[in-house]
Coordinates of C-alpha atoms in Angstrom, one line a residue:
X1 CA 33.1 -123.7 77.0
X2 CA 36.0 -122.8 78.7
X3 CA 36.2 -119.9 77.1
X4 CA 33.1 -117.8 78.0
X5 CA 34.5 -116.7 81.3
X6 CA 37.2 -114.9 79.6
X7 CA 34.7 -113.1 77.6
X8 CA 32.6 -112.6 80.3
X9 CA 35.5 -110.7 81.9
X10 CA 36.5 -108.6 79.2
X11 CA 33.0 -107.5 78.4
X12 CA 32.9 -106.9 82.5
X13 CA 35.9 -105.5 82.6
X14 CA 35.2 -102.9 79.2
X15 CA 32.5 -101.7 80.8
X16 CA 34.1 -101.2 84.3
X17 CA 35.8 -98.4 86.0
X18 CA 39.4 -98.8 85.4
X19 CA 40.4 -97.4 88.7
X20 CA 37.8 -99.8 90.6
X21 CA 39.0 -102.7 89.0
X22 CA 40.6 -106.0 90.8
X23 CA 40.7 -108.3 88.2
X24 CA 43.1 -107.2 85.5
X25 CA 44.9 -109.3 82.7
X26 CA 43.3 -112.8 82.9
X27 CA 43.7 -114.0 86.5
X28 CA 46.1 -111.3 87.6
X29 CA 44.5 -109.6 90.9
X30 CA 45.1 -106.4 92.7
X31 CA 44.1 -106.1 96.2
X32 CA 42.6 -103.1 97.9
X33 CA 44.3 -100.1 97.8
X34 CA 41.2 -98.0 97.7
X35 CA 43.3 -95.1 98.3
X36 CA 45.9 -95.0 96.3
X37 CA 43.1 -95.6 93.4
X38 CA 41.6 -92.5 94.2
X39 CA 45.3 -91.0 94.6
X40 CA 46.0 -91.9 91.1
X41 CA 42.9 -90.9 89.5
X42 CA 43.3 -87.8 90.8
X43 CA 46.7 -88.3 89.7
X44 CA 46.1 -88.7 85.9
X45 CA 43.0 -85.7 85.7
X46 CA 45.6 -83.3 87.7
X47 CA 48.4 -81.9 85.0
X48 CA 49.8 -79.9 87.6
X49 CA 50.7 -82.9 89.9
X50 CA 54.0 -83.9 88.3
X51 CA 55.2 -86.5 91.1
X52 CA 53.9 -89.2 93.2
X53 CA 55.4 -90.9 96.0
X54 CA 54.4 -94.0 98.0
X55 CA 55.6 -95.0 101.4
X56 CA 54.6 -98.3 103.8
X57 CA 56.4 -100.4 105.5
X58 CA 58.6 -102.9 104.2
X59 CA 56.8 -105.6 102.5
X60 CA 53.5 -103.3 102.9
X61 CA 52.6 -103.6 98.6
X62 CA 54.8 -100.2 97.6
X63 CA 56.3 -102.5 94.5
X64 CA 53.0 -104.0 94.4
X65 CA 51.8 -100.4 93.0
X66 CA 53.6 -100.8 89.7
X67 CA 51.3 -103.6 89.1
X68 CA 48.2 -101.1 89.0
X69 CA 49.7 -98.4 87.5
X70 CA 50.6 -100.9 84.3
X71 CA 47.1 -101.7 84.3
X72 CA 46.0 -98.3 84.1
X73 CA 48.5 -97.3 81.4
X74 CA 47.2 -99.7 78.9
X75 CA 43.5 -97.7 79.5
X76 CA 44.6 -94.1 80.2
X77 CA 47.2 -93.7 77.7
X78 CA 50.7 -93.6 79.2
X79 CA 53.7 -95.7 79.3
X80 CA 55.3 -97.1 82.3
X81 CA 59.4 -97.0 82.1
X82 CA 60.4 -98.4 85.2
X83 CA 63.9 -98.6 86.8
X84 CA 64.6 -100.7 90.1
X85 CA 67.1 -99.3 92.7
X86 CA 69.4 -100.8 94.7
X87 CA 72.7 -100.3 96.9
X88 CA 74.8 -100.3 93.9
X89 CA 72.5 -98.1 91.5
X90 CA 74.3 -95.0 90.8
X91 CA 73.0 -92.2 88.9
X92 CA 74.7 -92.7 85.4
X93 CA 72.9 -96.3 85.7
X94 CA 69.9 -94.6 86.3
X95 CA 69.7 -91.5 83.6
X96 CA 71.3 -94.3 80.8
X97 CA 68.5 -96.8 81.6
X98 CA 65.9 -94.0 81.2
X99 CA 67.2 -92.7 78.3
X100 CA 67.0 -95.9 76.9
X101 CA 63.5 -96.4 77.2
X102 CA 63.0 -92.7 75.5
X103 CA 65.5 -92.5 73.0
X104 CA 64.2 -93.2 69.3
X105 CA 67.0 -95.9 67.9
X106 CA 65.9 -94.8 64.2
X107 CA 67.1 -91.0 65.0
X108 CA 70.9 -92.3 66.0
X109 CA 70.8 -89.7 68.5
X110 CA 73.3 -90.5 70.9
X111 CA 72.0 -89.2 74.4
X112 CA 75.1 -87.2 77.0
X113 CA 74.9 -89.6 79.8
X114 CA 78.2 -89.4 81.7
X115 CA 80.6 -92.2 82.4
X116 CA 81.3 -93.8 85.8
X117 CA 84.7 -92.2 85.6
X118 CA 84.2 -88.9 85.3
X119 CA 80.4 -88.2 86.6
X120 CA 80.1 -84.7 86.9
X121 CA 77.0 -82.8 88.7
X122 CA 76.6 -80.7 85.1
X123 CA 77.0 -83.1 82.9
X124 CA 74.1 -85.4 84.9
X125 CA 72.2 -82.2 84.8
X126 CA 72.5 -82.2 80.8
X127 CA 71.9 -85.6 81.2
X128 CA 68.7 -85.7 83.0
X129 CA 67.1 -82.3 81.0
X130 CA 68.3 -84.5 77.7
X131 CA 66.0 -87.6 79.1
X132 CA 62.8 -85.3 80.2
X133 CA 63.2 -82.7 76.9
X134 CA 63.0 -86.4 74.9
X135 CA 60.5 -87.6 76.7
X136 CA 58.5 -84.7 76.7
X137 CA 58.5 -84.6 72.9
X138 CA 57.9 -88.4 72.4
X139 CA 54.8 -89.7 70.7
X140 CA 54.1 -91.8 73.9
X141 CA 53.3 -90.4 76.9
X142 CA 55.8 -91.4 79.3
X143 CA 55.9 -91.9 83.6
X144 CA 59.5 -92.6 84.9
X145 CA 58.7 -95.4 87.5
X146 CA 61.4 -95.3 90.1
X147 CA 61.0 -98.8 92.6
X148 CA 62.8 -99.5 95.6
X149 CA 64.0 -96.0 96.5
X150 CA 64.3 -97.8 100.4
X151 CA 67.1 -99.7 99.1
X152 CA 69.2 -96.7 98.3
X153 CA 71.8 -96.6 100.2
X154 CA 72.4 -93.5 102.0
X155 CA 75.4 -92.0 100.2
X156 CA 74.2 -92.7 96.8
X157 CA 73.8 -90.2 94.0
X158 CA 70.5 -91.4 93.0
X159 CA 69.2 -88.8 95.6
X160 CA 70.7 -86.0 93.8
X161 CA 69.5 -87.1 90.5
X162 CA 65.8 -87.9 92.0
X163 CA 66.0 -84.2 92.8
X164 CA 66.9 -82.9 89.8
X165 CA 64.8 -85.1 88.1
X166 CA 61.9 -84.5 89.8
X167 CA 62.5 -80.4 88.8
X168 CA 63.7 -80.8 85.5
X169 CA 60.0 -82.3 85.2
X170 CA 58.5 -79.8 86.9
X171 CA 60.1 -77.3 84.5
X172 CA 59.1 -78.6 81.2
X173 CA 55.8 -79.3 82.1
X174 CA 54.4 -75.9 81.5
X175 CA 55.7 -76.3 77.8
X176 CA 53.5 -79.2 76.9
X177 CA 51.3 -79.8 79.8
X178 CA 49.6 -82.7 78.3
X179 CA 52.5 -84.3 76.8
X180 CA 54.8 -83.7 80.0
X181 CA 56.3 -86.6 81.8
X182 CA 55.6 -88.3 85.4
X183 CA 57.6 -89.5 88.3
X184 CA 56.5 -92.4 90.5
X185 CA 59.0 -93.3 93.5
X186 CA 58.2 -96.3 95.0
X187 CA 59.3 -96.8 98.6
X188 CA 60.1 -93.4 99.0
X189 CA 59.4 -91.6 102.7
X190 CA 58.7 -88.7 104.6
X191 CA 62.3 -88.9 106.0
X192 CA 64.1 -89.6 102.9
X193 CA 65.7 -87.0 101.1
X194 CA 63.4 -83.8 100.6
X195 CA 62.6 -82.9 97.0
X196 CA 63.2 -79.5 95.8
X197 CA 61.2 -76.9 97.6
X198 CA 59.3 -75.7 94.3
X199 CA 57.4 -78.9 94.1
X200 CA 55.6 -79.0 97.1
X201 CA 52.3 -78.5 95.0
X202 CA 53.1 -80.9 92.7
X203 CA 52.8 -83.9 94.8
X204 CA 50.7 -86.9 95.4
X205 CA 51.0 -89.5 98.5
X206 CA 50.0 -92.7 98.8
X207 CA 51.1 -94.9 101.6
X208 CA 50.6 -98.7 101.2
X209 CA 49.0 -101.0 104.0
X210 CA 49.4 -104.9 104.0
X211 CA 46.1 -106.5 103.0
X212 CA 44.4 -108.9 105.5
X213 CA 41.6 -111.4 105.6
X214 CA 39.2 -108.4 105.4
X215 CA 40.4 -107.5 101.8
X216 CA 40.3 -111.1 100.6
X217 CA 37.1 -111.2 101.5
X218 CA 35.6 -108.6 100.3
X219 CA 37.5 -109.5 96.8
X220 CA 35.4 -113.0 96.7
X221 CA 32.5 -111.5 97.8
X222 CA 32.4 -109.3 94.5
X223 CA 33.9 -111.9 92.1
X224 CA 31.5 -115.3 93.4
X225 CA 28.3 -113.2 93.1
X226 CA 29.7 -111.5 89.6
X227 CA 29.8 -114.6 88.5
X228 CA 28.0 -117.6 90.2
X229 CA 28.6 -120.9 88.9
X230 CA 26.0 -122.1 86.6
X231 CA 25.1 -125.0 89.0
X232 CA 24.4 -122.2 91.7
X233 CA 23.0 -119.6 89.7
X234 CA 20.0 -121.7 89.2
X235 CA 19.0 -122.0 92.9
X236 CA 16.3 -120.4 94.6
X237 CA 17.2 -116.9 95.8
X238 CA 17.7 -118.6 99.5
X239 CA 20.0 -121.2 98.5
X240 CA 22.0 -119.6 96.5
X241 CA 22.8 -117.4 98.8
X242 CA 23.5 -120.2 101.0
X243 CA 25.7 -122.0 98.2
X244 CA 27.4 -118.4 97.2
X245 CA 28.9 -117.9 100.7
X246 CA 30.6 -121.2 101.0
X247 CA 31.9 -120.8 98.0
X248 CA 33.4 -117.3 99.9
X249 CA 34.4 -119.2 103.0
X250 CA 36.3 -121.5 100.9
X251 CA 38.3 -119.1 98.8
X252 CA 39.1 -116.9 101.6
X253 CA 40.4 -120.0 104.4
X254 CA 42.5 -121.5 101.5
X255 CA 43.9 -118.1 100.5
X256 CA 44.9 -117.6 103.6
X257 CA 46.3 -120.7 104.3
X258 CA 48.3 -120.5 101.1
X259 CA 49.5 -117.2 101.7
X260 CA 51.0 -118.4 105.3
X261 CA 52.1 -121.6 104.2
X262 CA 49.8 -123.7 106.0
X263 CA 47.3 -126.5 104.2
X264 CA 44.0 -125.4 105.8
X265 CA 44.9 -127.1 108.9
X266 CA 47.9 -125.1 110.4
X267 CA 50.0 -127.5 109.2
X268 CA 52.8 -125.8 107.5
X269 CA 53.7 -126.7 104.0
X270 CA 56.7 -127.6 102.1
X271 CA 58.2 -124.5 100.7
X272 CA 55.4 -122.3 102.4
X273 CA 55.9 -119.0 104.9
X274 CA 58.4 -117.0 103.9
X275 CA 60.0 -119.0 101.0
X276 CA 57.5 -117.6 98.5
X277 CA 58.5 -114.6 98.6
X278 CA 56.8 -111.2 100.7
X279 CA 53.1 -111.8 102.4
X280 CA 51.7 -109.7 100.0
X281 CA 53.4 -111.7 96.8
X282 CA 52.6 -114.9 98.7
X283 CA 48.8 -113.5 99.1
X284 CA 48.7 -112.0 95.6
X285 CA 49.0 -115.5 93.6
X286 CA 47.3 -117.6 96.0
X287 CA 44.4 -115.2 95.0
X288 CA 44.7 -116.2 91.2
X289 CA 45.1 -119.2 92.2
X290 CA 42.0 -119.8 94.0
X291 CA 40.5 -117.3 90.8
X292 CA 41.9 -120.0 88.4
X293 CA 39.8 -122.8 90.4
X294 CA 36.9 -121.1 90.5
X295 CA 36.5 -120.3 86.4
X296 CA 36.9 -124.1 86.3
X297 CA 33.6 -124.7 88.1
X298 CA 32.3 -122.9 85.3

């Protein structure tokens, strides 16, 4: 029996609106974000928006985006290639690491990614019009994920390549629009480096918030009455009601206590706070946690 939930879900979820949807794969759960859902629909119907950029503060969900957006490629048709950043990411890391993901090994095409030695500006150019001319001719449609652009450090010639990135996409989209690749910078802000002036038009922002008690809420509020337990479901309209909103009250009080490393009480926890990780994170799997419990009333 355990097993008609899952169906339930998919059936649900098949039939749902794949930017409105929390639940994704099994119990994985994405919070909130109403905004950047709507960002990234328009996003996806726009083929003249060619880059998207998400700011927040630290710990705010930006990361917590990629999660989403490899939901929505599995529905819409693209293919997430995602490189995380760091202080000691240079740009020859970077372009070899995306060429890999875009490069057919069958073809033994050997893409010209500089070395470390001897990175030159034009040879990174060549580099970075190799990866997006590739890409753009690819059988699968493909959006360069960059995450953790805060982590950059200052000096770093990831900014330079960003740049030119971001405009050799820019360029070859006009070529074949439908089939033309997408940036997404994570972590990326107003104050960082500007991108080339050209692509002012072809931008999307989405700034991340930390989700509260408010979100959590409303999450169980949707999911309980989506899909009451059986014992509950056969209640008068009244009681179930009743019985549906405990069941809410629960969910959300042990979430939170999970998710700040408390038992319920305000006793802390072993291994609670911020040993598991950011709030969000910490948040995040409590949520499937409690989502996991709840299919086993079932």
């Amino acid at each position: 029996m355990s097993s008609a939930p899952i169906c339930c879900d998919a059936e649900a979820h098949a039939s749902q609106d794949v930017f409105r949807t929390h639940l994704l794969r099994g119990a994985e759960v994405f919070l909130d974000r109403e905004d950047l859902r709507e960002t990234l629909r328009a996003f996806v119907a726009d083929s003249d928006k060619s880059v998207l950029l998400v700011d927040g503060e630290p710990y705010s969900g930006r990361s917590y985006t990629y999660t989403f957006i490899r939901h929505l490629s599995q529905h819409e048709g693209f293919r997430p290639a995602r490189v995380l950043l760091g202080p000691t990411m240079t740009a020859t890391k970077v372009v070899r690491r995306l060429a890999a993901f875009v490069a057919d090994p069958r073809a033994g095409v050997v893409p010209p990614v500089p070395t470390d030695l001897d990175d030159p500006l034009p040879a990174l150019d060549e580099a970075v019009h190799w990866v997006v001319l590739q890409a753009t001719g690819a059988d699968d449609l493909f959006w360069f994920v960059l995450d953790d652009c805060d982590r950059l450090d200052p000096g770093s010639d990831v900014w330079d390549l960003i740049g030119q990135l971001a405009l050799a996409l820019y360029e070859h989209a006009p070529v074949r629009r439908a089939q033309a690749p997408r940036l997404v910078l994570l972590g990326y802000g107003e104050a960082m480096r500007q991108l080339p002036y050209e692509l002012r038009h072809s931008l999307c922002r989405d700034r991340a918030r930390t989700a509260g008690p408010d979100d959590v809420r409303a999450f169980f509020d949707r999911y309980v009455r989506e899909r009451p337990p059986p014992s509950v479901a056969a209640l008068a309209a009244e009681e179930r009601e009743a019985a549906l909103a405990g069941l809410v009250d629960v969910a959300v009080e042990e979430v939170l206590a999970a998710a700040d490393g408390t038992d319920g009480t305000g006793t802390a926890v072993s291994g609670g706070g911020g040993g598991g990780g950011s709030y969000m994170r910490r948040l995040g799997t409590a949520v499937e946690g409690a989502v996991r419990v709840y299919r086993a009333l079932h």
